[in-house]
Amino acid sequence: MRVVSGIQPTGNLHLGNYLGAIRNWVRMQDEMGDGSDCLFFLADLHAISQPHIPAELASATLEMTAALVACGIDPNRSILFNQAQVPAHAELQWLLNGTARMGWLNRMTQWKDKAGKNREGQSVALFTYPVLQAADVLLYQATHVPVGEDQKQHLELARDIAQKFNNDFCSENAPVFTLPEPIVPPEAARIMSLRDGSAKMSKSDPSDMSRINLSDDADEIMKKVKKAKTDPEPLPSEAAGLEGRPEALNLVGIYCALTGKTTDEVLGEFGGQGFGVFKPALGEVLVETVSPITTRFRELKADREALDAILARGAARAREMGLTTLGKAYEALGVVRW
Ligand code: TYM
């Protein structure tokens, strides 16, 4: 089993990232025990596919490193690094660009959402972004990739690229790439915005009230939950009653994900009651989860040297681990590197 996943170091780590992905990273790391089979990285090369502020990228990368460690990623048991320190990611992307098809990339919903009506004006990097993501996991022969629901399609593309490359360039019993499996937590596949139950919670939402950041203090969390959009009806007593009520569904979903309770259990407790009762309860479990992370995050982020060292050590190990597959990919393509 080889677990690989990444996160863009833009903005704050939020509850959607945590429940959709990072919590699973930590669980998988803890279950695997052994140090060499989990690789987690800051996708700084992905972050430059859209307009960004260069002066902020390096500090955002270090902050996100601190946030991941605060969430429970242990740099002694997992390999934690940033993409830019491992040139093989970009190199392998170029090799895979020959295999990925324009039609496949054109179908990516994230590309369609981000480009909107202005496709011609987008960077080539935004379009080929999923090929870099494929390189990220294929380079290490990833078997399991813990992600939120929104990244599942990119992982399916990575599988298609791996399969086509293996078919086109490898003999049947010596494929270069392993087909990776996306691991999406059913209870928190898609955490939605607190302001709009039909939009996912996201770093790029201009309203900070739309998300719980893992750096928010207890007062901020309580305020955001209190102001979260809801409808005027009380909570139903059964899951079916949440249909057509996206905001209620989202808040109940977050409560379930945080407490490990089922929807029926939560509705058994709160059914028939208004949000005036449910929201403070939700705020409390949120604070319970987020506060210890915030405390650790603040301590870690102040230690620049320690963060630099974590990334340097992780990158050295990742560079080493990627060598064989990169070499095999070059060889399969007939590109000789004297
Ligand atoms: P990114 O940085 O947008 O998000 C990091 C992880 O958080 C998950 N996530 C969510 N899950 C549930 N609900 C939400 N509202 C929510 N928002 C974000 C994402 O699914 C993701 O797992 N392209 C990737 C980064 C990446 C990557 C990779 C991931 C680059 N290379 C290789 C896996 C493997 C991205 O932008 O994720």
mmCIF file of C-alpha atoms and ligand atoms in Angstrom:
data_model
loop_
_atom_site.group_PDB
_atom_site.id
_atom_site.type_symbol
_atom_site.label_atom_id
_atom_site.label_comp_id
_atom_site.label_asym_id
_atom_site.label_seq_id
_atom_site.Cartn_x
_atom_site.Cartn_y
_atom_site.Cartn_z
ATOM 1 C CA MET A 1 0.000 0.000 0.000
ATOM 2 C CA ARG A 2 1.378 3.404 -0.968
ATOM 3 C CA VAL A 3 -0.623 6.477 0.052
ATOM 4 C CA VAL A 4 -0.027 9.762 -1.793
ATOM 5 C CA SER A 5 -1.968 13.024 -1.683
ATOM 6 C CA GLY A 6 -1.504 16.776 -1.995
ATOM 7 C CA ILE A 7 -3.022 20.117 -1.153
ATOM 8 C CA GLN A 8 -2.550 23.532 -2.711
ATOM 9 C CA PRO A 9 -0.841 25.984 -0.395
ATOM 10 C CA THR A 10 -3.256 28.801 -1.101
ATOM 11 C CA GLY A 11 -5.247 30.443 1.657
ATOM 12 C CA ASN A 12 -6.137 28.726 4.905
ATOM 13 C CA LEU A 13 -6.687 25.098 5.645
ATOM 14 C CA HIS A 14 -10.443 24.871 6.172
ATOM 15 C CA LEU A 15 -12.927 22.396 7.527
ATOM 16 C CA GLY A 16 -13.665 20.996 4.059
ATOM 17 C CA ASN A 17 -9.982 20.146 3.531
ATOM 18 C CA TYR A 18 -9.785 18.659 7.000
ATOM 19 C CA LEU A 19 -12.896 16.463 6.970
ATOM 20 C CA GLY A 20 -12.697 15.672 3.246
ATOM 21 C CA ALA A 21 -9.011 14.804 3.077
ATOM 22 C CA ILE A 22 -6.504 15.607 5.832
ATOM 23 C CA ARG A 23 -8.249 13.628 8.569
ATOM 24 C CA ASN A 24 -8.020 10.596 6.304
ATOM 25 C CA TRP A 25 -4.350 11.291 5.612
ATOM 26 C CA VAL A 26 -3.708 11.167 9.357
ATOM 27 C CA ARG A 27 -5.799 8.015 9.816
ATOM 28 C CA MET A 28 -4.003 6.234 7.006
ATOM 29 C CA GLN A 29 -0.608 7.319 8.317
ATOM 30 C CA ASP A 30 -1.510 6.070 11.792
ATOM 31 C CA GLU A 31 -2.834 2.762 10.497
ATOM 32 C CA MET A 32 0.169 2.095 8.297
ATOM 33 C CA GLY A 33 2.649 2.750 11.083
ATOM 34 C CA ASP A 34 5.688 2.267 8.880
ATOM 35 C CA GLY A 35 7.463 5.437 7.805
ATOM 36 C CA SER A 36 8.010 5.005 4.142
ATOM 37 C CA ASP A 37 4.593 4.524 2.609
ATOM 38 C CA CYS A 38 2.706 7.783 3.055
ATOM 39 C CA LEU A 39 3.698 10.800 0.975
ATOM 40 C CA PHE A 40 1.917 14.126 1.478
ATOM 41 C CA PHE A 41 2.871 17.278 -0.338
ATOM 42 C CA LEU A 42 2.152 20.952 -0.812
ATOM 43 C CA ALA A 43 1.154 21.401 -4.430
ATOM 44 C CA ASP A 44 2.965 24.691 -4.984
ATOM 45 C CA LEU A 45 3.403 24.013 -8.714
ATOM 46 C CA HIS A 46 -0.361 23.631 -9.014
ATOM 47 C CA ALA A 47 -0.838 26.913 -7.183
ATOM 48 C CA ILE A 48 0.842 28.897 -9.990
ATOM 49 C CA SER A 49 -1.678 27.726 -12.598
ATOM 50 C CA GLN A 50 -3.918 30.628 -11.625
ATOM 51 C CA PRO A 51 -3.212 34.256 -10.765
ATOM 52 C CA HIS A 52 -1.372 34.364 -7.440
ATOM 53 C CA ILE A 53 0.859 36.674 -5.439
ATOM 54 C CA PRO A 54 4.464 35.406 -5.750
ATOM 55 C CA ALA A 55 5.585 37.124 -2.549
ATOM 56 C CA GLU A 56 2.996 35.119 -0.596
ATOM 57 C CA LEU A 57 3.478 31.644 -2.032
ATOM 58 C CA ALA A 58 6.562 30.659 -0.022
ATOM 59 C CA SER A 59 5.056 31.737 3.298
ATOM 60 C CA ALA A 60 1.744 30.087 2.427
ATOM 61 C CA THR A 61 3.642 26.857 1.706
ATOM 62 C CA LEU A 62 5.336 26.972 5.109
ATOM 63 C CA GLU A 63 2.066 27.836 6.861
ATOM 64 C CA MET A 64 0.278 24.947 5.222
ATOM 65 C CA THR A 65 3.125 22.664 6.290
ATOM 66 C CA ALA A 66 2.614 23.830 9.877
ATOM 67 C CA ALA A 67 -1.141 23.297 9.516
ATOM 68 C CA LEU A 68 -0.697 19.721 8.287
ATOM 69 C CA VAL A 69 1.655 18.867 11.145
ATOM 70 C CA ALA A 70 -0.828 20.492 13.560
ATOM 71 C CA CYS A 71 -3.538 18.203 12.148
ATOM 72 C CA GLY A 72 -1.452 15.146 12.950
ATOM 73 C CA ILE A 73 0.816 14.525 9.961
ATOM 74 C CA ASP A 74 4.019 13.289 11.555
ATOM 75 C CA PRO A 75 7.088 14.081 9.430
ATOM 76 C CA ASN A 76 8.869 11.132 11.016
ATOM 77 C CA ARG A 77 6.269 8.674 9.814
ATOM 78 C CA SER A 78 5.086 10.355 6.612
ATOM 79 C CA ILE A 79 7.114 11.977 3.877
ATOM 80 C CA LEU A 80 6.047 15.619 3.869
ATOM 81 C CA PHE A 81 7.417 17.926 1.182
ATOM 82 C CA ASN A 82 6.607 20.564 -1.409
ATOM 83 C CA GLN A 83 6.358 19.645 -5.077
ATOM 84 C CA ALA A 84 8.824 22.270 -6.305
ATOM 85 C CA GLN A 85 11.678 20.588 -4.439
ATOM 86 C CA VAL A 86 11.120 17.383 -6.394
ATOM 87 C CA PRO A 87 11.652 18.250 -10.086
ATOM 88 C CA ALA A 88 10.533 14.763 -11.151
ATOM 89 C CA HIS A 89 6.876 15.842 -10.750
ATOM 90 C CA ALA A 90 7.210 18.445 -13.505
ATOM 91 C CA GLU A 91 9.416 16.155 -15.582
ATOM 92 C CA LEU A 92 6.947 13.292 -15.465
ATOM 93 C CA GLN A 93 4.113 15.649 -16.307
ATOM 94 C CA TRP A 94 5.869 16.478 -19.567
ATOM 95 C CA LEU A 95 6.249 12.791 -20.364
ATOM 96 C CA LEU A 96 2.551 12.195 -19.608
ATOM 97 C CA ASN A 97 1.434 15.161 -21.716
ATOM 98 C CA GLY A 98 2.097 12.922 -24.690
ATOM 99 C CA THR A 99 -0.428 10.397 -23.396
ATOM 100 C CA ALA A 100 -3.196 12.639 -22.005
ATOM 101 C CA ARG A 101 -5.820 13.617 -24.583
ATOM 102 C CA MET A 102 -7.267 17.101 -25.108
ATOM 103 C CA GLY A 103 -10.768 15.609 -24.998
ATOM 104 C CA TRP A 104 -10.139 14.064 -21.570
ATOM 105 C CA LEU A 105 -8.934 17.368 -20.122
ATOM 106 C CA ASN A 106 -11.798 19.250 -21.750
ATOM 107 C CA ARG A 107 -14.230 17.121 -19.774
ATOM 108 C CA MET A 108 -12.774 17.997 -16.359
ATOM 109 C CA THR A 109 -15.489 19.764 -14.359
ATOM 110 C CA GLN A 110 -12.935 21.756 -12.366
ATOM 111 C CA TRP A 111 -11.495 23.137 -15.611
ATOM 112 C CA LYS A 112 -14.993 24.008 -16.815
ATOM 113 C CA ASP A 113 -15.884 25.667 -13.489
ATOM 114 C CA LYS A 114 -12.659 27.625 -13.172
ATOM 115 C CA ALA A 115 -12.438 28.681 -16.817
ATOM 116 C CA GLY A 116 -16.130 29.575 -17.085
ATOM 117 C CA LYS A 117 -16.949 31.243 -20.385
ATOM 118 C CA ASN A 118 -13.412 32.550 -20.840
ATOM 119 C CA ARG A 119 -11.529 29.387 -21.853
ATOM 120 C CA GLU A 120 -9.384 31.183 -24.411
ATOM 121 C CA GLY A 121 -8.092 33.536 -21.736
ATOM 122 C CA GLN A 122 -6.971 30.813 -19.313
ATOM 123 C CA SER A 123 -3.402 29.674 -18.788
ATOM 124 C CA VAL A 124 -2.292 26.452 -20.435
ATOM 125 C CA ALA A 125 -1.271 25.385 -16.922
ATOM 126 C CA LEU A 126 -4.866 25.495 -15.702
ATOM 127 C CA PHE A 127 -5.849 23.203 -18.567
ATOM 128 C CA THR A 128 -3.015 20.717 -18.086
ATOM 129 C CA TYR A 129 -3.230 20.894 -14.286
ATOM 130 C CA PRO A 130 -4.736 17.375 -13.989
ATOM 131 C CA VAL A 131 -1.771 15.899 -15.891
ATOM 132 C CA LEU A 132 0.571 17.281 -13.218
ATOM 133 C CA GLN A 133 -1.771 15.770 -10.632
ATOM 134 C CA ALA A 134 -1.492 12.419 -12.413
ATOM 135 C CA ALA A 135 2.310 12.732 -12.370
ATOM 136 C CA ASP A 136 2.173 13.498 -8.628
ATOM 137 C CA VAL A 137 0.696 10.117 -7.801
ATOM 138 C CA LEU A 138 2.015 7.935 -10.628
ATOM 139 C CA LEU A 139 5.602 8.959 -9.859
ATOM 140 C CA TYR A 140 5.388 7.083 -6.557
ATOM 141 C CA GLN A 141 3.287 4.096 -7.664
ATOM 142 C CA ALA A 142 0.467 5.324 -5.396
ATOM 143 C CA THR A 143 -2.154 2.706 -4.640
ATOM 144 C CA HIS A 144 -4.458 4.875 -2.476
ATOM 145 C CA VAL A 145 -5.125 8.598 -2.818
ATOM 146 C CA PRO A 146 -7.235 10.121 -0.008
ATOM 147 C CA VAL A 147 -9.146 13.111 -1.428
ATOM 148 C CA GLY A 148 -12.478 14.920 -1.230
ATOM 149 C CA GLU A 149 -15.181 14.202 -3.781
ATOM 150 C CA ASP A 150 -14.151 17.164 -5.998
ATOM 151 C CA GLN A 151 -10.814 15.481 -6.829
ATOM 152 C CA LYS A 152 -12.251 12.106 -7.775
ATOM 153 C CA GLN A 153 -12.521 12.964 -11.450
ATOM 154 C CA HIS A 154 -8.868 14.021 -11.546
ATOM 155 C CA LEU A 155 -7.916 10.652 -10.082
ATOM 156 C CA GLU A 156 -9.983 8.827 -12.681
ATOM 157 C CA LEU A 157 -8.058 10.768 -15.299
ATOM 158 C CA ALA A 158 -4.776 9.702 -13.665
ATOM 159 C CA ARG A 159 -5.928 6.091 -14.003
ATOM 160 C CA ASP A 160 -6.795 6.616 -17.676
ATOM 161 C CA ILE A 161 -3.397 8.172 -18.342
ATOM 162 C CA ALA A 162 -1.596 5.351 -16.513
ATOM 163 C CA GLN A 163 -3.551 2.709 -18.384
ATOM 164 C CA LYS A 164 -2.982 4.252 -21.797
ATOM 165 C CA PHE A 165 0.726 4.760 -21.112
ATOM 166 C CA ASN A 166 1.070 1.137 -19.962
ATOM 167 C CA ASN A 167 -0.836 -0.075 -23.041
ATOM 168 C CA ASP A 168 1.008 2.089 -25.526
ATOM 169 C CA PHE A 169 4.561 1.817 -24.249
ATOM 170 C CA CYS A 170 4.979 -1.198 -21.978
ATOM 171 C CA SER A 171 4.866 -4.930 -22.397
ATOM 172 C CA GLU A 172 1.882 -6.570 -20.714
ATOM 173 C CA ASN A 173 3.850 -8.042 -17.839
ATOM 174 C CA ALA A 174 5.969 -4.963 -17.173
ATOM 175 C CA PRO A 175 3.649 -1.939 -16.818
ATOM 176 C CA VAL A 176 5.395 1.230 -15.646
ATOM 177 C CA PHE A 177 2.492 2.686 -13.670
ATOM 178 C CA THR A 178 0.172 1.449 -10.906
ATOM 179 C CA LEU A 179 -3.488 2.491 -11.189
ATOM 180 C CA PRO A 180 -4.294 4.627 -8.117
ATOM 181 C CA GLU A 181 -7.531 4.287 -6.146
ATOM 182 C CA PRO A 182 -9.231 7.452 -4.828
ATOM 183 C CA ILE A 183 -10.299 7.159 -1.167
ATOM 184 C CA VAL A 184 -13.210 9.504 -0.462
ATOM 185 C CA PRO A 185 -14.729 9.596 3.037
ATOM 186 C CA PRO A 186 -18.471 8.912 2.635
ATOM 187 C CA GLU A 187 -19.386 11.013 5.670
ATOM 188 C CA ALA A 188 -17.597 14.164 4.499
ATOM 189 C CA ALA A 189 -17.065 13.837 0.780
ATOM 190 C CA ARG A 190 -18.211 17.375 0.123
ATOM 191 C CA ILE A 191 -18.483 19.982 2.866
ATOM 192 C CA MET A 192 -20.497 22.931 1.613
ATOM 193 C CA SER A 193 -20.190 26.686 2.165
ATOM 194 C CA LEU A 194 -21.828 28.077 5.318
ATOM 195 C CA ARG A 195 -23.375 30.818 3.184
ATOM 196 C CA ASP A 196 -24.685 28.683 0.331
ATOM 197 C CA GLY A 197 -25.535 25.004 0.651
ATOM 198 C CA SER A 198 -25.085 24.468 -3.076
ATOM 199 C CA ALA A 199 -21.436 25.660 -3.278
ATOM 200 C CA LYS A 200 -18.541 23.730 -1.792
ATOM 201 C CA MET A 201 -16.579 25.191 1.095
ATOM 202 C CA SER A 202 -13.533 26.662 -0.581
ATOM 203 C CA LYS A 203 -10.394 28.711 -0.010
ATOM 204 C CA SER A 204 -11.239 30.854 -2.994
ATOM 205 C CA ASP A 205 -14.666 31.990 -1.744
ATOM 206 C CA PRO A 206 -14.272 35.756 -1.178
ATOM 207 C CA SER A 207 -16.373 35.556 1.994
ATOM 208 C CA ASP A 208 -14.475 34.288 5.034
ATOM 209 C CA MET A 209 -17.875 33.672 6.663
ATOM 210 C CA SER A 210 -18.415 30.836 4.174
ATOM 211 C CA ARG A 211 -15.794 28.604 5.803
ATOM 212 C CA ILE A 212 -14.362 27.494 9.138
ATOM 213 C CA ASN A 213 -10.600 27.933 8.976
ATOM 214 C CA LEU A 214 -8.487 25.690 11.139
ATOM 215 C CA SER A 215 -6.840 28.890 12.401
ATOM 216 C CA ASP A 216 -10.137 30.425 13.605
ATOM 217 C CA ASP A 217 -10.489 30.920 17.346
ATOM 218 C CA ALA A 218 -13.505 29.779 19.360
ATOM 219 C CA ASP A 219 -15.330 33.131 19.095
ATOM 220 C CA GLU A 220 -14.911 33.237 15.328
ATOM 221 C CA ILE A 221 -16.169 29.681 14.978
ATOM 222 C CA MET A 222 -19.227 30.339 17.141
ATOM 223 C CA LYS A 223 -19.975 33.529 15.189
ATOM 224 C CA LYS A 224 -19.674 31.800 11.818
ATOM 225 C CA VAL A 225 -21.913 28.922 12.879
ATOM 226 C CA LYS A 226 -24.479 31.310 14.347
ATOM 227 C CA LYS A 227 -24.566 33.289 11.095
ATOM 228 C CA ALA A 228 -24.573 30.217 8.845
ATOM 229 C CA LYS A 229 -27.418 30.276 6.352
ATOM 230 C CA THR A 230 -30.370 28.041 7.291
ATOM 231 C CA ASP A 231 -34.090 27.786 6.575
ATOM 232 C CA PRO A 232 -36.843 28.640 9.051
ATOM 233 C CA GLU A 233 -38.043 25.023 9.584
ATOM 234 C CA PRO A 234 -37.053 22.947 12.617
ATOM 235 C CA LEU A 235 -34.804 19.933 12.005
ATOM 236 C CA PRO A 236 -36.658 16.825 10.811
ATOM 237 C CA SER A 237 -36.630 13.595 12.801
ATOM 238 C CA GLU A 238 -35.523 11.474 9.840
ATOM 239 C CA ALA A 239 -32.857 11.789 7.149
ATOM 240 C CA ALA A 240 -35.449 11.928 4.333
ATOM 241 C CA GLY A 241 -36.694 15.225 5.766
ATOM 242 C CA LEU A 242 -33.374 16.893 4.871
ATOM 243 C CA GLU A 243 -34.054 16.531 1.169
ATOM 244 C CA GLY A 244 -34.328 19.889 -0.574
ATOM 245 C CA ARG A 245 -32.756 21.591 2.477
ATOM 246 C CA PRO A 246 -29.077 21.863 1.453
ATOM 247 C CA GLU A 247 -27.972 24.126 4.310
ATOM 248 C CA ALA A 248 -29.582 21.944 6.984
ATOM 249 C CA LEU A 249 -28.147 18.837 5.321
ATOM 250 C CA ASN A 250 -24.664 20.374 5.348
ATOM 251 C CA LEU A 251 -24.736 21.406 9.005
ATOM 252 C CA VAL A 252 -26.071 18.026 10.095
ATOM 253 C CA GLY A 253 -23.436 16.357 7.895
ATOM 254 C CA ILE A 254 -20.664 18.341 9.570
ATOM 255 C CA TYR A 255 -22.017 17.395 12.996
ATOM 256 C CA CYS A 256 -22.074 13.712 11.991
ATOM 257 C CA ALA A 257 -18.537 13.833 10.576
ATOM 258 C CA LEU A 258 -17.210 15.463 13.738
ATOM 259 C CA THR A 259 -18.950 13.216 16.248
ATOM 260 C CA GLY A 260 -18.950 9.934 14.323
ATOM 261 C CA LYS A 261 -22.749 9.719 14.781
ATOM 262 C CA THR A 262 -25.138 8.722 12.004
ATOM 263 C CA THR A 263 -27.661 11.166 10.547
ATOM 264 C CA ASP A 264 -30.489 9.259 12.219
ATOM 265 C CA GLU A 265 -28.794 9.437 15.603
ATOM 266 C CA VAL A 266 -28.277 13.186 15.285
ATOM 267 C CA LEU A 267 -31.829 13.772 14.096
ATOM 268 C CA GLY A 268 -33.102 11.529 16.885
ATOM 269 C CA GLU A 269 -31.446 13.968 19.256
ATOM 270 C CA PHE A 270 -32.288 17.269 17.545
ATOM 271 C CA GLY A 271 -35.356 16.472 15.403
ATOM 272 C CA GLY A 272 -38.222 18.923 15.993
ATOM 273 C CA GLN A 273 -35.856 21.556 17.412
ATOM 274 C CA GLY A 274 -34.855 24.779 15.684
ATOM 275 C CA PHE A 275 -31.392 25.925 14.655
ATOM 276 C CA GLY A 276 -31.294 28.067 17.797
ATOM 277 C CA VAL A 277 -30.630 24.822 19.664
ATOM 278 C CA PHE A 278 -28.648 22.923 17.037
ATOM 279 C CA LYS A 279 -26.180 25.652 16.075
ATOM 280 C CA PRO A 280 -24.615 26.130 19.547
ATOM 281 C CA ALA A 281 -24.226 22.354 19.829
ATOM 282 C CA LEU A 282 -22.526 22.246 16.429
ATOM 283 C CA GLY A 283 -20.328 25.213 17.382
ATOM 284 C CA GLU A 284 -19.205 23.366 20.481
ATOM 285 C CA VAL A 285 -18.120 20.188 18.701
ATOM 286 C CA LEU A 286 -16.373 22.311 16.103
ATOM 287 C CA VAL A 287 -14.420 24.213 18.725
ATOM 288 C CA GLU A 288 -13.517 20.928 20.409
ATOM 289 C CA THR A 289 -11.981 19.641 17.167
ATOM 290 C CA VAL A 290 -10.416 22.838 15.892
ATOM 291 C CA SER A 291 -8.977 24.411 19.096
ATOM 292 C CA PRO A 292 -6.160 21.920 19.699
ATOM 293 C CA ILE A 293 -5.202 22.133 16.010
ATOM 294 C CA THR A 294 -5.132 25.942 16.161
ATOM 295 C CA THR A 295 -2.955 25.926 19.270
ATOM 296 C CA ARG A 296 -0.404 23.562 17.709
ATOM 297 C CA PHE A 297 -0.532 25.478 14.416
ATOM 298 C CA ARG A 298 0.357 28.793 16.100
ATOM 299 C CA GLU A 299 3.356 27.244 17.847
ATOM 300 C CA LEU A 300 4.646 25.459 14.763
ATOM 301 C CA LYS A 301 4.262 28.299 12.325
ATOM 302 C CA ALA A 302 6.596 30.488 14.369
ATOM 303 C CA ASP A 303 9.478 28.018 13.876
ATOM 304 C CA ARG A 304 10.576 28.724 10.328
ATOM 305 C CA GLU A 305 13.786 26.715 10.631
ATOM 306 C CA ALA A 306 11.975 23.578 11.760
ATOM 307 C CA LEU A 307 9.496 23.872 8.872
ATOM 308 C CA ASP A 308 12.282 24.363 6.308
ATOM 309 C CA ALA A 309 14.018 21.284 7.718
ATOM 310 C CA ILE A 310 10.858 19.147 7.531
ATOM 311 C CA LEU A 311 10.357 20.036 3.866
ATOM 312 C CA ALA A 312 14.017 19.569 2.958
ATOM 313 C CA ARG A 313 14.126 16.134 4.576
ATOM 314 C CA GLY A 314 10.828 15.059 3.010
ATOM 315 C CA ALA A 315 11.897 16.288 -0.432
ATOM 316 C CA ALA A 316 15.201 14.399 -0.251
ATOM 317 C CA ARG A 317 13.333 11.170 0.460
ATOM 318 C CA ALA A 318 10.709 11.849 -2.208
ATOM 319 C CA ARG A 319 13.388 12.596 -4.836
ATOM 320 C CA GLU A 320 14.962 9.261 -4.083
ATOM 321 C CA MET A 321 11.649 7.406 -4.225
ATOM 322 C CA GLY A 322 10.652 8.854 -7.592
ATOM 323 C CA LEU A 323 13.883 7.984 -9.418
ATOM 324 C CA THR A 324 13.053 4.463 -10.542
ATOM 325 C CA THR A 325 9.629 5.212 -12.001
ATOM 326 C CA LEU A 326 10.835 8.347 -13.766
ATOM 327 C CA GLY A 327 13.714 6.377 -15.277
ATOM 328 C CA LYS A 328 11.362 3.646 -16.445
ATOM 329 C CA ALA A 329 8.999 6.189 -18.029
ATOM 330 C CA TYR A 330 11.860 7.769 -19.998
ATOM 331 C CA GLU A 331 13.054 4.359 -21.060
ATOM 332 C CA ALA A 332 9.586 3.196 -22.149
ATOM 333 C CA LEU A 333 9.308 6.290 -24.347
ATOM 334 C CA GLY A 334 12.697 5.621 -25.890
ATOM 335 C CA VAL A 335 14.158 8.839 -24.550
ATOM 336 C CA VAL A 336 17.782 8.144 -23.707
ATOM 337 C CA ARG A 337 19.426 10.084 -20.872
ATOM 338 C CA TRP A 338 23.180 9.696 -21.223
HETATM 339 P P1 TYM B 1 -7.230 21.336 -2.778
HETATM 340 O O1 TYM B 1 -5.996 22.035 -2.344
HETATM 341 O O2 TYM B 1 -8.316 22.161 -3.383
HETATM 342 O O3 TYM B 1 -7.875 20.542 -1.561
HETATM 343 C C1 TYM B 1 -7.123 19.640 -0.751
HETATM 344 C C2 TYM B 1 -8.000 18.451 -0.371
HETATM 345 O O4 TYM B 1 -9.178 18.896 0.320
HETATM 346 C C3 TYM B 1 -10.337 18.363 -0.314
HETATM 347 N N1 TYM B 1 -11.433 19.365 -0.218
HETATM 348 C C4 TYM B 1 -12.667 19.101 0.234
HETATM 349 N N2 TYM B 1 -13.245 17.960 0.686
HETATM 350 C C5 TYM B 1 -14.534 18.029 1.089
HETATM 351 N N3 TYM B 1 -15.276 19.178 1.062
HETATM 352 C C6 TYM B 1 -14.734 20.344 0.615
HETATM 353 N N4 TYM B 1 -15.453 21.475 0.602
HETATM 354 C C7 TYM B 1 -13.375 20.336 0.174
HETATM 355 N N5 TYM B 1 -12.539 21.285 -0.330
HETATM 356 C C8 TYM B 1 -11.360 20.678 -0.564
HETATM 357 C C9 TYM B 1 -9.938 18.149 -1.767
HETATM 358 O O5 TYM B 1 -10.755 17.187 -2.391
HETATM 359 C C10 TYM B 1 -8.492 17.682 -1.615
HETATM 360 O O6 TYM B 1 -8.451 16.301 -1.334
HETATM 361 N N6 TYM B 1 -5.659 19.373 -7.058
HETATM 362 C C11 TYM B 1 -5.687 19.190 -5.624
HETATM 363 C C12 TYM B 1 -4.317 19.065 -5.000
HETATM 364 C C13 TYM B 1 -3.488 17.985 -5.607
HETATM 365 C C14 TYM B 1 -3.609 16.589 -5.388
HETATM 366 C C15 TYM B 1 -2.584 16.009 -6.161
HETATM 367 C C16 TYM B 1 -4.488 15.800 -4.639
HETATM 368 C C17 TYM B 1 -2.434 18.183 -6.437
HETATM 369 N N7 TYM B 1 -1.893 16.999 -6.793
HETATM 370 C C18 TYM B 1 -2.414 14.617 -6.197
HETATM 371 C C19 TYM B 1 -4.308 14.412 -4.667
HETATM 372 C C20 TYM B 1 -3.285 13.842 -5.438
HETATM 373 C C21 TYM B 1 -6.376 20.381 -5.010
HETATM 374 O O7 TYM B 1 -6.408 21.451 -5.551
HETATM 375 O O8 TYM B 1 -6.863 20.139 -3.753
#
